[in-house]
Amino acid sequence: MKDMREWIAALRGIGELQEVAAEVDPHLEITEISDRVMKAGGPALLFTKVRGSELPVLINQFGSERRMAMALGGTSLDEIAGRIAQIAQMQPPQGLMDKVKALGTLKDLASLGTKSVRSGACQEVVLTGDEVDLDRLPILTCWPGDGGPFVTLPLVFSNDPRTGTRNCGMYRVQKVDRNTCMMHWQIHKDGRQHLLDSDGRVPVAVVIGTDPAVTYAATAPLPPALDEMMFAGFLRGDRVEMVKAVTQDIEVPAHAEVVLEGYVDAADIRDEGPFGDHTGFYTPVDQYPAFHVTGLTMRRDAIYSTTVVGMPPMEDYWLGKATERLFLPLIRMTVPDLVDMNLPLEGVFHNCAIVSVRKRYPGHAKKLMNAVWGLGLLSLTRCVIVVDEDIDVHDVSQVAFRAFSNVDPRRDVLVVDGPVDALDHAAPWPAYGAKIGFDATAKWDGEGQVRPWPEEIRMSDEVREAVSARWAELGIRLPGA
Ligand SMILES: Cc1cc2nc3c(=O)[nH]c(=O)nc-3n(C[C@H](O)[C@H](O)[C@H](O)COP(=O)(O)O)c2cc1C
Ligand SMILES: [Mn+2]
C-alpha cells in the first residue's frame, strides 16, 4: 500500500470500514461514537460530514488484530514477527534451499531505504505564511477536560541536528491558534533530544494520514540511530517515497494526506494539556515547546486521520500489541532467555510486562527483570512479572495464579529506582520513581528454597486420553460447548 486511500479501499473491500454520512461534531461527539465502537471491537469509521471542516475523518483504522496485521502486510502479528525473527537469526546460508530462502530475506532488506521524489500528492494544496489556517482541519477535542483540540495520530518528523539522522515519532500536537501548536514530545523521546542538541530551533513536519505501515512506524520504539521510515519500508516491502517540504528543510512522505510544516522553538515554552490520555486518566498541564506552523500542505480532497485514547481498551492497544510482537525477536537477539512477553491491556504498556524465562541458573528471573529495565522504552516498565517458560504469558489468569502462589515477598520481589514513564502519575516525581519485579517462577535450592518445591497437579496423559475417548458416551454437557 502506498497511501491511506489504498488502505481505506482495502478495509472497505473486506467489510472492515463503515462510512458514516450523518453530520458529526469533532468536539466530543466523535469521541463518544468511536469509544463505543472501539470498546466493542467494531470497524474502522470514515465520517464523511464533519461539522466545521471539509475533510472527512478516518478513525479506528487499527482497532483489531486483523486490521493491525493487515496494516503491516500480514495475516497475523506473529507471522510478521516471524519475518523479523528470520532476519534477526540470519545465518550464512548452507544448502541450496537455504540460499533460496536467504534471497527472499534479502529482498526484504532491499526495501529498507527511502526514495526521494520531486513532487508528491501531499502538496497538491500549498498554504504558506498568513494563508496557514489550522481551523480548516477537523482536529478533535476528545474529552470534556481537555485543554483544547489535539492532533492525536500525528507523525512528527525531525532530523538530528548533529548527524542528520531522521526521526519520526508519534507525539500529540495541541492546537493553540490557526498557526501555533504545542509539541508533546516526552522527556525520553528522540524528537525532544533533537531540540536539546540544536541551536534552539528544529525544523519539524507533522504528517497526518499515510499508509498504515508508515503510521505504525512512528509509534515503534526504535533506537535513535534507526530511521523509522526504513523500518516502514521493510514492513511494507517497498521503500517509502519522501518529498522535500515547501517551507522547511525536511522531507515528508510524498503520499500523505496533510502536512504541517514548521519549527519547534526551545525558547517558546508554554502550558500543554490537560489531555485525556491512554492511561485512562487526564495528564495535567505541563511545560512543552511551541510548534510554529509555517506551511500547511494537503491533497486536494484530503482525508484527516485520527484516534481517541482513553480508558482502555482503545484503538492504540493494537498499535502497542504490534510493537510487543514485532520487537520480541529483536529483544531475544540480546536477551535469548526471554521466551515470551505480554504487555497486558490493564497495564497500558508502561505499567506492566509479563515475561517468561527459560530458567537455567539461580536468580535468572531477577536477571530478566534487570534486562527489561535496561531496554529502551521497556526500561520504564513499572511492574515486571516473570514466570517459567511453560506458562502462557498471554493467559493473565494463569500468570496471576503463579504470581499469587509462587512469590515469597521478601525473597522474590525486587524494587528498584529509576526512570519511569512521563505519564506515570503514581510516581512521586515526574518521570522518576520505583519499579517492582515479581519472580513467580518455581524456586530452586540455590535460590534460598530450603524446603522441596511442590509439584503442580496434573492428570496423567493416559487417563486424559482415555476419558477423551469416551467423553461422548458419558453424555455430559459442559457450559458453552
Ligand atoms: C496514539 C499514540 C499517541 C502517542 N502520544 C505520544 C505523545 O503525545 N508524546 C510522546 O512522547 N509519546 C507518545 N506516544 C508514544 C510514542 O509515539 C512512542 O514512544 C514512539 O516510540 C516515540 O518515537 P521515538 O522513539 O522516535 O521518540 C504515542 C503513541 C501512540 C500510539
Ligand atoms: Mn526514534
Short mmCIF file of C-alpha atoms and ligand atoms in Angstrom, two decimals:
data_model
loop_
_atom_site.label_atom_id
_atom_site.label_comp_id
_atom_site.label_asym_id
_atom_site.label_seq_id
_atom_site.Cartn_x
_atom_site.Cartn_y
_atom_site.Cartn_z
CA MET A 1 0.00 0.00 0.00
CA LYS A 2 1.41 3.37 -0.91
CA ASP A 3 -1.08 5.68 0.81
CA MET A 4 -4.06 5.89 3.13
CA ARG A 5 -6.53 5.72 0.25
CA GLU A 6 -5.40 2.27 -0.79
CA TRP A 7 -5.69 1.25 2.84
CA ILE A 8 -9.23 2.63 3.12
CA ALA A 9 -10.17 0.81 -0.08
CA ALA A 10 -8.70 -2.42 1.29
CA LEU A 11 -10.61 -2.06 4.55
CA ARG A 12 -13.83 -1.33 2.67
CA GLY A 13 -13.21 -4.36 0.44
CA ILE A 14 -13.21 -6.77 3.37
CA GLY A 15 -16.06 -5.13 5.27
CA GLU A 16 -13.83 -3.60 7.94
CA LEU A 17 -14.83 0.01 7.26
CA GLN A 18 -18.10 1.73 7.99
CA GLU A 19 -18.87 5.06 6.41
CA VAL A 20 -20.95 7.49 8.45
CA ALA A 21 -22.76 10.12 6.39
CA ALA A 22 -24.65 11.81 9.23
CA GLU A 23 -23.08 15.07 10.37
CA VAL A 24 -20.92 14.64 13.48
CA ASP A 25 -19.15 17.08 15.78
CA PRO A 26 -15.36 16.86 16.23
CA HIS A 27 -15.94 18.42 19.65
CA LEU A 28 -16.51 15.39 21.98
CA GLU A 29 -19.16 13.69 19.82
CA ILE A 30 -16.74 11.77 17.59
CA THR A 31 -15.02 10.51 20.76
CA GLU A 32 -18.23 9.14 22.24
CA ILE A 33 -19.16 7.41 18.98
CA SER A 34 -15.68 6.00 18.40
CA ASP A 35 -15.20 4.91 22.01
CA ARG A 36 -18.30 2.72 21.78
CA VAL A 37 -17.10 1.20 18.53
CA MET A 38 -13.54 0.62 19.83
CA LYS A 39 -14.72 -1.00 23.05
CA ALA A 40 -16.96 -3.32 21.03
CA GLY A 41 -14.15 -4.32 18.64
CA GLY A 42 -16.02 -2.66 15.78
CA PRO A 43 -14.90 -1.46 12.34
CA ALA A 44 -12.86 1.50 11.17
CA LEU A 45 -15.05 4.56 10.74
CA LEU A 46 -14.99 7.13 7.98
CA PHE A 47 -17.01 10.21 8.92
CA THR A 48 -17.74 11.98 5.66
CA LYS A 49 -19.56 15.02 7.09
CA VAL A 50 -17.75 16.64 9.98
CA ARG A 51 -19.04 19.91 11.40
CA GLY A 52 -16.84 22.91 10.60
CA SER A 53 -14.48 21.19 8.16
CA GLU A 54 -14.43 19.93 4.61
CA LEU A 55 -12.18 16.99 5.42
CA PRO A 56 -13.60 13.54 6.17
CA VAL A 57 -12.24 11.85 9.30
CA LEU A 58 -10.83 8.32 9.48
CA ILE A 59 -10.69 6.75 12.94
CA ASN A 60 -10.16 3.26 14.41
CA GLN A 61 -8.19 2.03 11.37
CA PHE A 62 -6.00 -0.13 13.65
CA GLY A 63 -8.70 -1.20 16.11
CA SER A 64 -8.49 -5.02 15.82
CA GLU A 65 -5.80 -7.68 15.49
CA ARG A 66 -6.95 -8.40 11.96
CA ARG A 67 -6.66 -4.77 10.82
CA MET A 68 -3.40 -4.26 12.67
CA ALA A 69 -1.85 -7.29 10.96
CA MET A 70 -3.25 -6.20 7.59
CA ALA A 71 -1.82 -2.74 8.15
CA LEU A 72 1.62 -4.31 8.30
CA GLY A 73 1.05 -6.54 5.32
CA GLY A 74 0.43 -9.82 7.14
CA THR A 75 -2.33 -12.11 8.28
CA SER A 76 -1.34 -12.16 11.95
CA LEU A 77 1.08 -10.26 14.13
CA ASP A 78 3.01 -13.46 14.86
CA GLU A 79 3.51 -14.07 11.15
CA ILE A 80 5.06 -10.60 10.75
CA ALA A 81 7.16 -11.18 13.86
CA GLY A 82 8.35 -14.39 12.18
CA ARG A 83 9.68 -12.35 9.24
CA ILE A 84 11.61 -10.17 11.65
CA ALA A 85 12.90 -13.20 13.55
CA GLN A 86 14.20 -14.61 10.26
CA ILE A 87 16.34 -11.56 9.70
CA ALA A 88 17.38 -11.41 13.35
CA GLN A 89 18.57 -15.01 13.16
CA MET A 90 20.08 -14.82 9.69
CA GLN A 91 23.00 -17.24 9.30
CA PRO A 92 25.23 -17.69 6.27
CA PRO A 93 23.09 -19.94 4.02
CA GLN A 94 24.25 -23.57 3.89
CA GLY A 95 22.49 -25.72 1.26
CA LEU A 96 20.65 -24.68 -1.91
CA MET A 97 17.27 -24.43 -0.17
CA ASP A 98 18.79 -22.13 2.45
CA LYS A 99 20.24 -19.95 -0.30
CA VAL A 100 16.87 -19.62 -2.00
CA LYS A 101 15.27 -18.70 1.31
CA ALA A 102 18.00 -16.16 2.02
CA LEU A 103 17.20 -14.45 -1.28
CA GLY A 104 13.68 -13.79 -0.03
CA THR A 105 15.09 -12.31 3.14
CA LEU A 106 17.49 -10.14 1.17
CA LYS A 107 14.62 -8.86 -0.93
CA ASP A 108 13.03 -7.69 2.33
CA LEU A 109 16.25 -5.89 3.23
CA ALA A 110 16.37 -4.17 -0.15
CA SER A 111 13.23 -2.23 0.77
CA LEU A 112 14.98 -0.68 3.75
CA GLY A 113 15.97 2.67 2.26
CA THR A 114 13.70 5.58 1.41
CA LYS A 115 13.31 7.11 -2.02
CA SER A 116 13.44 10.87 -2.60
CA VAL A 117 10.95 12.08 -5.20
CA ARG A 118 10.49 15.55 -6.69
CA SER A 119 6.77 16.00 -6.18
CA GLY A 120 4.06 14.47 -4.09
CA ALA A 121 0.29 14.41 -3.76
CA CYS A 122 0.66 15.78 -0.25
CA GLN A 123 1.47 19.15 -1.84
CA GLU A 124 -1.49 19.50 -4.22
CA VAL A 125 -2.62 22.36 -1.97
CA VAL A 126 0.09 24.61 -0.52
CA LEU A 127 -0.66 27.30 2.05
CA THR A 128 2.19 29.37 3.46
CA GLY A 129 2.61 32.38 5.72
CA ASP A 130 -0.69 34.08 6.53
CA GLU A 131 -2.62 31.50 4.49
CA VAL A 132 -1.90 28.82 7.07
CA ASP A 133 -5.14 28.09 8.87
CA LEU A 134 -5.41 25.05 11.12
CA ASP A 135 -9.11 25.80 11.60
CA ARG A 136 -9.64 24.10 8.23
CA LEU A 137 -8.77 20.75 9.82
CA PRO A 138 -11.29 18.70 11.82
CA ILE A 139 -8.99 18.48 14.86
CA LEU A 140 -10.78 16.62 17.65
CA THR A 141 -11.43 17.88 21.13
CA CYS A 142 -11.58 14.43 22.68
CA TRP A 143 -12.65 14.70 26.31
CA PRO A 144 -14.52 17.29 28.39
CA GLY A 145 -11.45 18.20 30.47
CA ASP A 146 -9.05 18.55 27.53
CA GLY A 147 -7.13 21.81 27.18
CA GLY A 148 -8.19 22.17 23.54
CA PRO A 149 -8.20 20.30 20.26
CA PHE A 150 -5.37 17.78 19.68
CA VAL A 151 -3.95 16.10 16.62
CA THR A 152 -3.91 12.58 18.04
CA LEU A 153 -2.33 10.47 15.28
CA PRO A 154 0.50 12.71 14.03
CA LEU A 155 3.79 11.54 12.56
CA VAL A 156 6.31 14.03 13.85
CA PHE A 157 9.43 14.24 11.66
CA SER A 158 12.69 15.92 12.66
CA ASN A 159 16.37 15.42 11.88
CA ASP A 160 19.20 15.01 14.36
CA PRO A 161 20.98 18.39 14.16
CA ARG A 162 24.38 16.71 14.68
CA THR A 163 24.14 13.70 12.37
CA GLY A 164 21.20 14.44 10.09
CA THR A 165 19.56 11.11 11.00
CA ARG A 166 15.83 11.27 10.54
CA ASN A 167 13.40 10.55 13.36
CA CYS A 168 9.68 10.01 13.21
CA GLY A 169 7.74 9.72 16.45
CA MET A 170 4.08 9.93 17.27
CA TYR A 171 3.71 12.85 19.67
CA ARG A 172 0.34 14.50 20.12
CA VAL A 173 0.03 18.08 18.93
CA GLN A 174 -2.25 20.55 20.67
CA LYS A 175 -3.70 23.29 18.52
CA VAL A 176 -3.36 26.74 20.09
CA ASP A 177 -4.45 29.00 17.22
CA ARG A 178 -4.54 29.00 13.43
CA ASN A 179 -0.76 28.60 13.09
CA THR A 180 0.54 27.64 16.54
CA CYS A 181 0.62 24.26 18.28
CA MET A 182 2.29 22.59 21.24
CA MET A 183 4.68 19.65 20.77
CA HIS A 184 4.21 16.94 23.37
CA TRP A 185 7.45 15.01 22.91
CA GLN A 186 8.17 13.50 26.26
CA ILE A 187 11.48 13.51 28.08
CA HIS A 188 12.61 10.06 26.87
CA LYS A 189 11.76 10.57 23.21
CA ASP A 190 14.03 11.07 20.21
CA GLY A 191 12.39 14.25 18.88
CA ARG A 192 12.95 16.05 22.15
CA GLN A 193 16.64 15.16 22.03
CA HIS A 194 16.88 16.81 18.61
CA LEU A 195 15.70 20.06 20.14
CA LEU A 196 18.17 19.77 23.03
CA ASP A 197 21.02 19.17 20.56
CA SER A 198 20.00 22.05 18.29
CA ASP A 199 20.72 25.75 18.49
CA GLY A 200 17.22 26.20 19.88
CA ARG A 201 15.14 25.60 16.79
CA VAL A 202 14.42 22.42 14.86
CA PRO A 203 12.52 22.13 11.60
CA VAL A 204 9.61 19.78 12.15
CA ALA A 205 6.92 18.30 9.93
CA VAL A 206 3.72 16.93 11.42
CA VAL A 207 2.26 14.46 8.96
CA ILE A 208 -1.35 13.24 9.12
CA GLY A 209 -2.70 10.30 7.11
CA THR A 210 -0.24 7.90 5.47
CA ASP A 211 -0.24 4.26 4.53
CA PRO A 212 -0.66 2.27 7.72
CA ALA A 213 2.87 0.79 7.93
CA VAL A 214 4.29 4.31 7.94
CA THR A 215 1.85 5.45 10.60
CA TYR A 216 2.63 2.41 12.75
CA ALA A 217 6.39 3.01 12.39
CA ALA A 218 6.00 6.41 14.09
CA THR A 219 4.88 4.57 17.24
CA ALA A 220 7.66 1.97 17.15
CA PRO A 221 10.34 2.33 19.85
CA LEU A 222 13.38 2.08 17.59
CA PRO A 223 16.83 3.11 18.80
CA PRO A 224 17.53 6.75 17.85
CA ALA A 225 20.02 5.81 15.12
CA LEU A 226 17.40 3.80 13.21
CA ASP A 227 15.17 5.66 10.79
CA GLU A 228 11.52 4.74 11.29
CA MET A 229 10.92 5.20 7.54
CA MET A 230 13.44 2.44 6.82
CA PHE A 231 11.55 0.21 9.21
CA ALA A 232 8.27 1.11 7.49
CA GLY A 233 9.85 0.28 4.13
CA PHE A 234 10.91 -3.11 5.43
CA LEU A 235 7.43 -3.83 6.86
CA ARG A 236 5.58 -2.97 3.67
CA GLY A 237 8.22 -4.42 1.35
CA ASP A 238 8.58 -1.17 -0.56
CA ARG A 239 10.65 1.95 0.06
CA VAL A 240 8.76 4.98 1.36
CA GLU A 241 8.77 7.89 -1.07
CA MET A 242 9.79 11.18 0.51
CA VAL A 243 9.47 14.71 -0.87
CA LYS A 244 11.03 17.98 0.33
CA ALA A 245 8.77 20.17 2.40
CA VAL A 246 7.96 23.59 0.93
CA THR A 247 8.85 25.93 3.80
CA GLN A 248 11.32 23.88 5.87
CA ASP A 249 14.46 21.85 5.21
CA ILE A 250 12.92 18.46 5.90
CA GLU A 251 11.43 15.55 3.96
CA VAL A 252 7.87 14.22 4.32
CA PRO A 253 6.10 11.13 2.94
CA ALA A 254 5.04 12.15 -0.57
CA HIS A 255 1.69 10.37 -0.47
CA ALA A 256 0.49 11.81 2.85
CA GLU A 257 -2.91 13.47 3.21
CA VAL A 258 -1.96 16.54 5.28
CA VAL A 259 1.37 18.07 6.34
CA LEU A 260 2.02 20.83 8.87
CA GLU A 261 5.49 22.25 8.26
CA GLY A 262 7.19 24.43 10.82
CA TYR A 263 9.71 24.60 13.61
CA VAL A 264 9.82 23.88 17.31
CA ASP A 265 11.27 26.69 19.39
CA ALA A 266 13.12 25.84 22.61
CA ALA A 267 12.72 29.42 23.80
CA ASP A 268 8.94 29.35 23.46
CA ILE A 269 7.79 27.11 26.31
CA ARG A 270 4.11 27.14 27.25
CA ASP A 271 1.41 25.16 29.01
CA GLU A 272 0.35 21.96 27.23
CA GLY A 273 -2.71 19.92 28.26
CA PRO A 274 -4.64 18.75 30.12
CA PHE A 275 -5.31 15.74 27.91
CA GLY A 276 -7.43 12.63 28.49
CA ASP A 277 -4.62 10.14 27.95
CA HIS A 278 -4.18 6.48 27.06
CA THR A 279 -3.59 5.71 30.73
CA GLY A 280 -7.30 6.28 31.39
CA PHE A 281 -6.52 9.48 33.31
CA TYR A 282 -6.05 13.09 32.38
CA THR A 283 -2.42 14.14 32.18
CA PRO A 284 -2.18 17.54 33.82
CA VAL A 285 -0.87 20.74 32.30
CA ASP A 286 2.90 20.64 31.79
CA GLN A 287 5.52 22.72 30.02
CA TYR A 288 6.32 21.90 26.40
CA PRO A 289 7.75 23.81 23.45
CA ALA A 290 5.59 25.53 20.85
CA PHE A 291 5.44 24.34 17.26
CA HIS A 292 5.07 27.24 14.82
CA VAL A 293 3.42 26.27 11.56
CA THR A 294 4.96 27.91 8.50
CA GLY A 295 3.25 25.80 5.87
CA LEU A 296 0.12 23.69 5.53
CA THR A 297 0.08 21.34 2.55
CA MET A 298 -2.61 18.83 1.63
CA ARG A 299 -4.14 16.71 -1.02
CA ARG A 300 -6.98 18.43 -2.86
CA ASP A 301 -9.52 16.04 -1.30
CA ALA A 302 -7.53 15.27 1.84
CA ILE A 303 -8.75 12.86 4.50
CA TYR A 304 -7.89 13.54 8.13
CA SER A 305 -6.78 10.56 10.20
CA THR A 306 -7.04 10.46 13.96
CA THR A 307 -7.69 8.36 17.04
CA VAL A 308 -9.06 8.76 20.52
CA VAL A 309 -7.19 7.50 23.55
CA GLY A 310 -8.73 7.00 26.98
CA MET A 311 -9.75 4.26 29.35
CA PRO A 312 -8.54 1.00 27.69
CA PRO A 313 -9.24 -0.86 25.51
CA MET A 314 -8.95 1.68 22.72
CA GLU A 315 -7.52 1.61 19.22
CA ASP A 316 -3.95 2.20 20.45
CA TYR A 317 -3.98 -1.14 22.28
CA TRP A 318 -3.41 -2.78 18.90
CA LEU A 319 -0.54 -0.48 17.99
CA GLY A 320 1.08 -1.50 21.28
CA LYS A 321 0.39 -5.20 20.66
CA ALA A 322 2.06 -4.94 17.28
CA THR A 323 5.14 -3.50 18.95
CA GLU A 324 5.12 -6.23 21.60
CA ARG A 325 5.04 -8.95 18.91
CA LEU A 326 7.41 -7.34 16.39
CA PHE A 327 10.05 -6.36 18.94
CA LEU A 328 10.13 -9.71 20.74
CA PRO A 329 12.51 -11.32 18.21
CA LEU A 330 14.73 -8.23 18.37
CA ILE A 331 14.83 -8.32 22.17
CA ARG A 332 15.63 -12.02 22.01
CA MET A 333 18.77 -11.25 19.99
CA THR A 334 20.35 -9.84 23.15
CA VAL A 335 18.15 -11.50 25.79
CA PRO A 336 17.65 -15.02 24.37
CA ASP A 337 16.45 -16.36 27.72
CA LEU A 338 13.35 -14.16 27.48
CA VAL A 339 10.91 -16.61 25.89
CA ASP A 340 7.73 -14.57 25.52
CA MET A 341 6.27 -11.25 26.61
CA ASN A 342 2.83 -9.80 27.24
CA LEU A 343 2.06 -6.15 27.89
CA PRO A 344 -1.47 -6.67 29.21
CA LEU A 345 -4.27 -4.27 28.44
CA GLU A 346 -4.66 -3.26 32.07
CA GLY A 347 -1.03 -2.16 32.23
CA VAL A 348 -1.43 0.47 29.49
CA PHE A 349 2.02 -0.53 28.09
CA HIS A 350 4.34 1.02 30.65
CA ASN A 351 2.76 -0.25 33.87
CA CYS A 352 3.19 -4.00 33.41
CA ALA A 353 5.21 -6.53 31.45
CA ILE A 354 4.75 -10.27 31.92
CA VAL A 355 7.73 -12.23 30.65
CA SER A 356 8.62 -15.91 30.68
CA VAL A 357 12.10 -17.29 31.23
CA ARG A 358 13.88 -20.48 30.30
CA LYS A 359 15.41 -20.73 33.74
CA ARG A 360 18.94 -22.13 33.82
CA TYR A 361 20.52 -20.76 36.98
CA PRO A 362 19.61 -19.27 40.36
CA GLY A 363 18.43 -15.68 40.12
CA HIS A 364 17.67 -15.99 36.41
CA ALA A 365 14.23 -14.39 36.80
CA LYS A 366 15.78 -11.41 38.55
CA LYS A 367 18.34 -11.09 35.79
CA LEU A 368 15.45 -10.84 33.35
CA MET A 369 13.79 -8.06 35.35
CA ASN A 370 17.02 -6.10 35.16
CA ALA A 371 17.23 -6.77 31.43
CA VAL A 372 13.74 -5.35 30.93
CA TRP A 373 14.68 -2.29 32.99
CA GLY A 374 17.68 -1.80 30.73
CA LEU A 375 15.91 -1.98 27.36
CA GLY A 376 14.86 1.21 25.53
CA LEU A 377 11.39 2.37 26.48
CA LEU A 378 10.68 -1.00 28.15
CA SER A 379 13.05 0.25 30.85
CA LEU A 380 10.19 2.43 32.09
CA THR A 381 8.07 -0.63 32.98
CA ARG A 382 6.70 -0.23 36.49
CA CYS A 383 5.89 -3.87 37.19
CA VAL A 384 7.65 -6.91 35.71
CA ILE A 385 6.25 -10.38 36.40
CA VAL A 386 8.47 -13.33 35.49
CA VAL A 387 7.05 -16.83 35.02
CA ASP A 388 8.56 -20.12 33.88
CA GLU A 389 8.59 -20.83 30.15
CA ASP A 390 5.79 -23.40 30.26
CA ILE A 391 3.35 -20.70 31.40
CA ASP A 392 1.42 -18.84 28.71
CA VAL A 393 2.15 -15.16 29.43
CA HIS A 394 -0.94 -14.16 27.44
CA ASP A 395 -3.21 -16.06 29.83
CA VAL A 396 -3.35 -13.49 32.60
CA SER A 397 -5.31 -15.83 34.84
CA GLN A 398 -2.57 -18.48 34.61
CA VAL A 399 0.03 -15.83 35.35
CA ALA A 400 -1.91 -14.45 38.31
CA PHE A 401 -2.17 -17.96 39.78
CA ARG A 402 1.64 -18.27 39.81
CA ALA A 403 2.14 -14.70 40.96
CA PHE A 404 -0.21 -15.27 43.90
CA SER A 405 1.13 -18.70 44.87
CA ASN A 406 4.83 -18.73 43.96
CA VAL A 407 6.06 -15.48 45.45
CA ASP A 408 7.64 -15.06 48.84
CA PRO A 409 7.59 -11.28 49.18
CA ARG A 410 10.92 -10.97 50.97
CA ARG A 411 12.84 -13.27 48.66
CA ASP A 412 11.10 -12.93 45.29
CA VAL A 413 10.35 -9.22 44.97
CA LEU A 414 12.79 -6.68 43.62
CA VAL A 415 12.17 -2.94 44.00
CA VAL A 416 14.44 -0.58 42.09
CA ASP A 417 14.54 3.16 41.49
CA GLY A 418 14.93 4.72 38.09
CA PRO A 419 13.28 6.44 35.17
CA VAL A 420 9.56 5.81 34.79
CA ASP A 421 7.15 6.83 32.06
CA ALA A 422 6.36 10.52 31.75
CA LEU A 423 2.67 9.59 32.09
CA ASP A 424 3.16 7.63 35.34
CA HIS A 425 1.05 9.62 37.79
CA ALA A 426 1.71 7.39 40.81
CA ALA A 427 5.44 8.12 40.82
CA PRO A 428 6.23 10.82 43.41
CA TRP A 429 8.37 12.77 40.92
CA PRO A 430 7.78 13.35 37.22
CA ALA A 431 9.40 10.52 35.23
CA TYR A 432 11.33 9.18 38.22
CA GLY A 433 10.24 6.58 40.74
CA ALA A 434 10.25 2.96 41.80
CA LYS A 435 9.68 -0.19 39.79
CA ILE A 436 8.83 -3.65 41.06
CA GLY A 437 9.59 -7.16 39.86
CA PHE A 438 7.84 -10.37 40.93
CA ASP A 439 9.68 -13.65 40.47
CA ALA A 440 6.76 -16.06 40.03
CA THR A 441 8.89 -18.95 38.79
CA ALA A 442 9.30 -22.22 40.72
CA LYS A 443 12.12 -21.73 43.22
CA TRP A 444 15.28 -23.77 43.31
CA ASP A 445 17.54 -24.85 46.19
CA GLY A 446 20.11 -22.30 45.10
CA GLU A 447 17.58 -19.52 45.44
CA GLY A 448 17.04 -20.00 49.16
CA GLN A 449 14.22 -22.53 48.90
CA VAL A 450 15.26 -24.82 51.74
CA ARG A 451 12.13 -26.97 51.51
CA PRO A 452 11.32 -29.02 48.39
CA TRP A 453 9.22 -27.10 45.83
CA PRO A 454 5.88 -28.86 45.32
CA GLU A 455 4.81 -30.36 42.05
CA GLU A 456 1.83 -28.86 40.22
CA ILE A 457 -1.13 -31.22 39.92
CA ARG A 458 -1.70 -32.78 36.51
CA MET A 459 -3.63 -35.86 35.39
CA SER A 460 -1.59 -38.48 33.54
CA ASP A 461 -1.79 -38.39 29.74
CA GLU A 462 -3.01 -41.97 29.74
CA VAL A 463 -6.12 -41.22 31.77
CA ARG A 464 -6.81 -37.96 29.95
CA GLU A 465 -6.76 -39.68 26.59
CA ALA A 466 -8.94 -42.50 27.85
CA VAL A 467 -11.56 -40.09 29.17
CA SER A 468 -11.48 -38.05 25.96
CA ALA A 469 -12.11 -41.23 24.00
CA ARG A 470 -15.32 -42.00 25.90
CA TRP A 471 -16.46 -38.42 26.54
CA ALA A 472 -19.40 -38.69 24.15
CA GLU A 473 -20.54 -41.88 25.78
CA LEU A 474 -20.73 -40.11 29.16
CA GLY A 475 -23.27 -37.67 27.77
CA ILE A 476 -22.09 -34.77 29.96
CA ARG A 477 -22.72 -31.32 28.51
CA LEU A 478 -20.27 -28.60 29.50
CA PRO A 479 -21.47 -24.99 29.54
CA GLY A 480 -20.64 -23.24 26.30
CA ALA A 481 -19.83 -26.49 24.48
C1 LIG B 1 -1.77 7.14 19.71
C2 LIG B 1 -0.41 7.40 20.33
C3 LIG B 1 -0.14 8.63 20.89
C4 LIG B 1 1.10 8.91 21.47
N1 LIG B 1 1.33 10.15 22.00
C5 LIG B 1 2.56 10.45 22.50
C6 LIG B 1 2.83 11.76 22.97
O1 LIG B 1 1.98 12.64 22.98
N2 LIG B 1 4.08 12.02 23.42
C7 LIG B 1 5.07 11.07 23.43
O2 LIG B 1 6.20 11.38 23.83
N3 LIG B 1 4.83 9.80 23.00
C8 LIG B 1 3.59 9.47 22.54
N4 LIG B 1 3.34 8.21 22.06
C9 LIG B 1 4.40 7.17 22.14
C10 LIG B 1 5.47 7.37 21.08
O3 LIG B 1 4.90 7.50 19.81
C11 LIG B 1 6.44 6.19 21.05
O4 LIG B 1 7.09 6.15 22.32
C12 LIG B 1 7.49 6.29 19.95
O5 LIG B 1 8.38 5.21 20.07
C13 LIG B 1 8.26 7.57 20.03
O6 LIG B 1 9.17 7.65 18.95
P1 LIG B 1 10.71 7.89 19.22
O7 LIG B 1 11.19 6.61 19.88
O8 LIG B 1 11.29 8.09 17.87
O9 LIG B 1 10.84 9.08 20.10
C14 LIG B 1 2.10 7.91 21.49
C15 LIG B 1 1.82 6.67 20.93
C16 LIG B 1 0.59 6.40 20.34
C17 LIG B 1 0.33 5.05 19.75
MN MN B 2 13.00 7.17 17.01
#
